[in-house]
Coordinates of C-alpha atoms in Angstrom, one line a residue:
X184 CA -5.5 23.0 15.5
X185 CA -2.8 25.5 14.8
X186 CA -1.4 26.5 11.5
X187 CA 0.6 29.3 9.8
X188 CA 0.1 31.1 6.5
X189 CA 2.8 33.6 5.5
X190 CA 4.2 33.8 9.0
X191 CA 0.8 34.6 10.4
X192 CA -0.5 32.0 13.0
X193 CA -4.0 30.8 13.3
X194 CA -5.8 28.5 15.8
X195 CA -9.2 27.0 16.0
X196 CA -11.0 24.3 18.0
X197 CA -12.8 21.5 16.2
X198 CA -15.1 18.8 17.5
X199 CA -13.5 16.2 15.3
X200 CA -10.4 15.9 13.1
X201 CA -10.0 13.6 10.1
X202 CA -6.4 13.0 8.9
X203 CA -6.3 12.3 5.1
X204 CA -2.9 13.4 4.1
X205 CA -2.0 10.2 2.1
X206 CA 1.0 7.9 2.6
X207 CA 2.9 7.9 -0.7
X208 CA 5.2 10.9 -0.1
X209 CA 7.9 9.8 2.3
X210 CA 10.1 7.1 0.9
X211 CA 11.0 4.1 3.0
X212 CA 14.6 3.2 2.3
X213 CA 15.9 0.1 4.2
X214 CA 19.4 -0.1 5.7
X215 CA 21.6 -1.9 3.1
X216 CA 24.9 -3.0 4.6
X217 CA 27.9 -2.1 2.4
X218 CA 26.0 0.5 0.3
X219 CA 28.9 2.8 0.8
X220 CA 30.9 0.5 -1.6
X221 CA 28.4 1.1 -4.4
X222 CA 29.7 3.8 -6.8
X223 CA 26.7 4.0 -9.1
X224 CA 23.4 5.9 -8.8
X225 CA 20.8 5.1 -6.1
X226 CA 17.3 6.4 -6.0
X227 CA 13.8 5.6 -4.7
X228 CA 10.9 4.7 -7.0
X229 CA 9.3 8.0 -6.1
X230 CA 12.0 9.7 -8.2
X231 CA 11.4 7.5 -11.2
X232 CA 10.0 9.2 -14.3
X233 CA 11.4 8.1 -17.6
X234 CA 12.9 4.6 -18.4
X235 CA 15.2 6.3 -21.0
X236 CA 17.5 7.4 -18.1
X237 CA 18.5 3.7 -17.8
X238 CA 19.1 2.9 -21.5
X239 CA 22.0 0.5 -21.9
X240 CA 22.4 0.0 -18.1
X241 CA 22.4 -2.9 -15.7
X242 CA 19.8 -2.0 -13.1
X243 CA 18.9 -3.6 -9.7
X244 CA 15.3 -3.0 -8.5
X245 CA 15.0 -3.8 -4.8
X246 CA 11.4 -4.7 -3.8
X247 CA 9.3 -7.2 -5.8
X248 CA 5.8 -5.9 -5.3
X249 CA 3.8 -3.5 -7.6
X250 CA 6.3 -0.7 -8.1
X251 CA 9.3 -3.0 -8.4
X252 CA 7.6 -5.2 -11.0
X253 CA 6.3 -2.2 -12.9
X254 CA 9.6 -0.4 -13.0
X255 CA 11.5 -3.6 -13.9
X256 CA 9.1 -4.2 -16.8
X257 CA 9.4 -0.6 -18.2
X258 CA 13.1 -0.3 -17.7
X259 CA 13.8 -3.7 -19.4
X260 CA 12.6 -2.2 -22.7
X261 CA 15.7 0.0 -22.8
X262 CA 18.2 -1.4 -20.3
X263 CA 20.7 -4.2 -21.0
X264 CA 19.8 -6.1 -18.0
X265 CA 17.4 -5.7 -15.0
X266 CA 17.5 -7.6 -11.7
X267 CA 14.4 -7.6 -9.6
X268 CA 15.1 -8.5 -5.9
X269 CA 12.2 -9.8 -3.9
X270 CA 12.1 -11.0 -0.3
X271 CA 9.6 -13.7 -1.2
X272 CA 11.8 -15.4 -3.8
X273 CA 14.2 -18.2 -3.0
X274 CA 15.6 -18.9 -6.5
X275 CA 16.7 -17.2 -9.7
X276 CA 14.2 -16.9 -12.6
X277 CA 15.0 -15.1 -15.9
X278 CA 12.5 -13.8 -18.4
X279 CA 14.2 -12.2 -21.4
X280 CA 16.4 -9.5 -19.8
X281 CA 14.7 -9.4 -16.4
X282 CA 16.1 -11.7 -13.8
X283 CA 14.2 -12.3 -10.5
X284 CA 16.5 -12.8 -7.6
X285 CA 16.1 -13.3 -3.8
X286 CA 16.3 -10.6 -1.1
X287 CA 19.3 -8.3 -1.3
X288 CA 21.4 -8.8 1.8
X289 CA 24.3 -6.4 1.3
X290 CA 26.6 -4.8 -1.1
X291 CA 30.1 -6.3 -1.4
X292 CA 33.3 -4.3 -1.4
X293 CA 33.6 -4.6 -5.2
X294 CA 30.1 -3.1 -5.7
X295 CA 28.3 -6.3 -6.5
X296 CA 25.3 -7.4 -4.4
X297 CA 24.9 -10.4 -2.0
X298 CA 21.5 -12.1 -2.2
X299 CA 19.8 -14.6 0.1
X300 CA 19.6 -18.3 -0.5
X301 CA 23.3 -18.5 -1.7
X302 CA 22.4 -16.8 -5.0
X303 CA 25.6 -16.6 -7.0
X304 CA 24.6 -13.6 -9.2
X305 CA 27.7 -11.3 -9.3
X306 CA 26.6 -8.5 -11.7
X307 CA 28.0 -5.0 -11.6
X308 CA 25.1 -2.5 -11.4
X309 CA 24.9 1.0 -12.8
X310 CA 21.9 1.9 -10.8
X311 CA 20.0 0.6 -7.7
X312 CA 16.4 1.6 -7.4
X313 CA 14.7 1.1 -4.0
X314 CA 11.1 0.0 -4.7
X315 CA 10.5 -0.4 -1.0
X316 CA 7.3 1.6 -0.4
X317 CA 6.6 4.6 1.9
X318 CA 6.5 5.5 5.5
X319 CA 3.5 6.9 7.2
X320 CA 4.1 10.5 8.1
X321 CA 2.2 13.1 10.1
X322 CA 4.5 16.1 10.5
X323 CA 1.7 18.0 12.2
X324 CA 1.5 15.6 15.1
X325 CA 4.3 16.3 17.6
X326 CA 5.1 16.5 21.3
X327 CA 2.9 19.5 21.7
X328 CA -0.1 17.4 20.3
X329 CA 0.0 15.3 23.5
X330 CA -1.4 12.3 21.6
X331 CA -0.5 8.7 22.3
X332 CA 0.4 7.9 18.7
X333 CA 3.2 5.7 17.5
X334 CA 4.4 6.3 13.9
X335 CA 8.0 4.9 13.8
X336 CA 10.0 5.4 10.5
X337 CA 10.5 2.1 8.7
X338 CA 7.9 0.3 10.8
X339 CA 5.0 1.2 8.5
X340 CA 2.6 1.0 11.4
X341 CA 0.3 3.5 13.1
X342 CA -1.0 2.8 16.6
X343 CA -3.2 2.7 18.6
X344 CA -6.1 2.5 16.2
X345 CA -9.6 1.0 16.5
X346 CA -10.7 -0.7 13.2
X347 CA -7.6 0.7 11.5
X348 CA -9.4 4.0 11.4
X349 CA -10.1 5.7 14.8
X350 CA -7.6 6.7 17.4
X351 CA -8.5 4.1 20.2
X352 CA -8.3 6.8 22.9
X353 CA -9.8 9.7 21.0
X354 CA -12.4 8.5 18.5
X355 CA -13.0 12.0 17.3
X356 CA -9.6 11.7 15.6
X357 CA -9.5 9.4 12.6
X358 CA -7.0 8.4 9.9
X359 CA -8.4 7.7 6.4
X360 CA -6.5 5.6 3.9
X361 CA -3.9 3.8 5.9
X362 CA -4.8 0.3 4.7
X363 CA -3.1 -1.2 1.7
X364 CA -3.5 -4.2 -0.6
X365 CA -7.1 -3.1 -1.1
X366 CA -9.4 -1.6 -3.7
X367 CA -8.7 1.9 -2.3
X368 CA -11.4 4.4 -3.2
X369 CA -14.6 2.4 -2.5
X370 CA -13.0 1.4 0.9
X371 CA -12.0 4.9 1.7
X372 CA -15.4 6.2 0.9
X373 CA -17.0 3.7 3.4
X374 CA -14.4 4.8 6.0
X375 CA -15.6 8.4 5.6
X376 CA -19.3 7.3 5.9
X377 CA -18.5 5.4 9.1
X378 CA -16.6 8.4 10.5
X379 CA -19.6 10.7 9.8
X380 CA -22.0 8.2 11.5
X381 CA -19.8 8.0 14.6
X382 CA -19.5 11.8 14.8
X383 CA -23.3 12.1 14.6
X384 CA -24.3 9.2 16.9
X385 CA -21.2 8.1 18.9
X386 CA -21.9 4.5 18.2
X387 CA -18.4 2.9 18.7
X388 CA -17.8 0.5 21.7
X389 CA -16.3 1.8 24.9
X390 CA -12.7 2.7 25.6
X391 CA -11.7 -0.7 27.0
X392 CA -12.9 -2.6 23.9
X393 CA -11.3 -0.1 21.6
X394 CA -8.0 -0.3 23.4
X395 CA -8.1 -4.2 23.4
X396 CA -8.8 -4.3 19.7
X397 CA -6.1 -1.8 18.9
X398 CA -3.5 -3.8 21.0
X399 CA -4.3 -7.0 19.0
X400 CA -4.1 -5.2 15.7
X401 CA -0.7 -3.6 16.7
X402 CA 1.1 -7.0 17.1
X403 CA -0.7 -9.6 15.0
X404 CA 0.5 -8.5 11.6
X405 CA -2.6 -7.5 9.7
X406 CA -5.2 -9.8 8.3
X407 CA -2.5 -12.4 7.6
X408 CA -1.7 -12.6 11.3
X409 CA 2.0 -12.8 10.2
X410 CA 3.4 -11.2 13.3
X411 CA 5.3 -8.8 11.0
X412 CA 4.7 -5.2 12.1
X413 CA 4.9 -4.0 8.5
X414 CA 1.8 -6.0 7.7
X415 CA -0.3 -4.2 10.3
X416 CA -2.3 -2.3 7.7
X417 CA -2.5 -5.1 5.2
X418 CA -6.0 -6.3 4.3
X419 CA -6.1 -8.2 1.0
X420 CA -9.0 -10.7 1.0
X421 CA -10.2 -9.4 4.4
X422 CA -11.2 -6.0 2.9
X423 CA -14.7 -7.1 1.9
X424 CA -15.8 -8.0 5.4
X425 CA -14.1 -4.9 6.7
X426 CA -16.2 -2.9 4.2
X427 CA -19.3 -4.6 5.3
X428 CA -18.5 -3.7 8.9
X429 CA -18.0 -0.1 7.9
X430 CA -21.3 -0.1 6.0
X431 CA -23.1 -1.4 9.0
X432 CA -21.6 1.3 11.3
X433 CA -22.7 3.9 8.7
X434 CA -26.2 2.4 8.5
X435 CA -25.7 1.7 4.8
X436 CA -25.6 -2.0 4.6
X437 CA -28.4 -3.4 2.5
X438 CA -28.9 -5.6 -0.5
X439 CA -27.8 -2.9 -2.9
X440 CA -24.6 -2.4 -0.9
X441 CA -24.0 -6.1 -0.8
X442 CA -24.4 -6.3 -4.6
X443 CA -21.9 -3.4 -5.0
X444 CA -19.3 -5.1 -2.7
X445 CA -19.8 -8.5 -4.2
X446 CA -19.2 -7.2 -7.8
X447 CA -16.1 -5.4 -6.6
X448 CA -14.9 -8.5 -4.9
X449 CA -15.6 -10.6 -8.0
X450 CA -13.5 -8.3 -10.2
X451 CA -10.7 -8.1 -7.6
X452 CA -10.6 -11.9 -7.3
X453 CA -10.7 -12.5 -11.0
X454 CA -7.8 -10.0 -11.6
X455 CA -5.8 -11.7 -8.8
X456 CA -6.4 -15.1 -10.5
X457 CA -5.1 -13.8 -13.8
X458 CA -2.0 -12.4 -12.1
X459 CA -1.1 -15.5 -10.3
X460 CA 1.8 -17.3 -11.8
X461 CA 3.0 -14.3 -13.8
X462 CA 6.7 -13.5 -13.5
X463 CA 7.2 -10.1 -11.7
X464 CA 8.7 -7.7 -14.3
X465 CA 7.4 -9.9 -17.1
X466 CA 4.4 -9.5 -19.4
X467 CA 1.2 -8.5 -17.6
X468 CA -1.7 -9.4 -19.9
X469 CA -4.3 -9.0 -17.0
X470 CA -4.1 -5.3 -17.5
X471 CA -5.9 -5.7 -20.8
X472 CA -8.9 -7.3 -19.2
X473 CA -12.0 -5.1 -19.1
X474 CA -15.2 -5.6 -17.0
X475 CA -18.8 -4.6 -17.4
X476 CA -21.4 -4.6 -14.7
X477 CA -24.7 -6.2 -15.6
X478 CA -27.4 -3.5 -15.3
X479 CA -30.4 -4.0 -13.0
X480 CA -32.6 -4.2 -16.0
X481 CA -31.3 -7.7 -16.7
X482 CA -32.2 -8.8 -13.2
X483 CA -28.7 -9.9 -12.3
X484 CA -26.9 -7.2 -10.4
X485 CA -23.9 -9.1 -9.0
X486 CA -22.7 -10.8 -12.2
X487 CA -19.8 -9.6 -14.2
X488 CA -18.4 -10.2 -17.7
X489 CA -14.8 -9.8 -18.6
X490 CA -13.0 -9.6 -21.9
X491 CA -9.9 -8.4 -23.6
X492 CA -9.5 -5.5 -26.0
X493 CA -8.8 -6.4 -29.6

């Protein structure tokens, strides 16, 4: 590795490198045809800070997942009207002053937006907020690194990786925390445990198997097998078996680990069930649910109890 501090260069050789620089820093902003016709303000959700900036405005939030839904909900408290555009919607649905609309196709010459599925909304927006996620970014990996590593902007995919963690060709190079739609920190901790075990014992399969697995992962579209490259690092419900595999590699899988993972899964699944059917940008009562682990003293480790604050 080479680095520089106050113009002074340093270099050192390491047996292994673990990349853990996060992936919520470089905004992913899609190409929106006709955006040059829009005369209002545009920003990415990373720039969002205070809903008061949007008091009295008509706001379009592009992207209907977590950040889009959260921003729409907060901004609706002060804005006149909020439109939340989601690629998974095929109709218009309004809850108070939040209107859920299909994917934004383009901006018209008069500054209004064109939505999918023949949606006839023709509002004039004061602000457009891109709630469209982030790109993976490794500025320290360049041509001089001489690594076979693909990280294309807008693609949201890093390849070639074995088990979404190790470089398939160079297993002494690993990338922690690329996966999304997961319970992050318990999963990341198990990734690190597996990395340490591999470094100590070199227990991964041979090059051919690693490359084959990486090739499949690069095209199938994550655990959903959607074929969409942007889903490559999506896990969702598949995260628990993935965690079990990591625990086995790390030599940590036992009854206690299974109890730990099972309780995490139970809470995750219960929360997902509470969220199902909720209108994005609308009330989110599931956030008020609290969980307690049943201690070992009661003899039931994997049970959970939920309840709401009063």
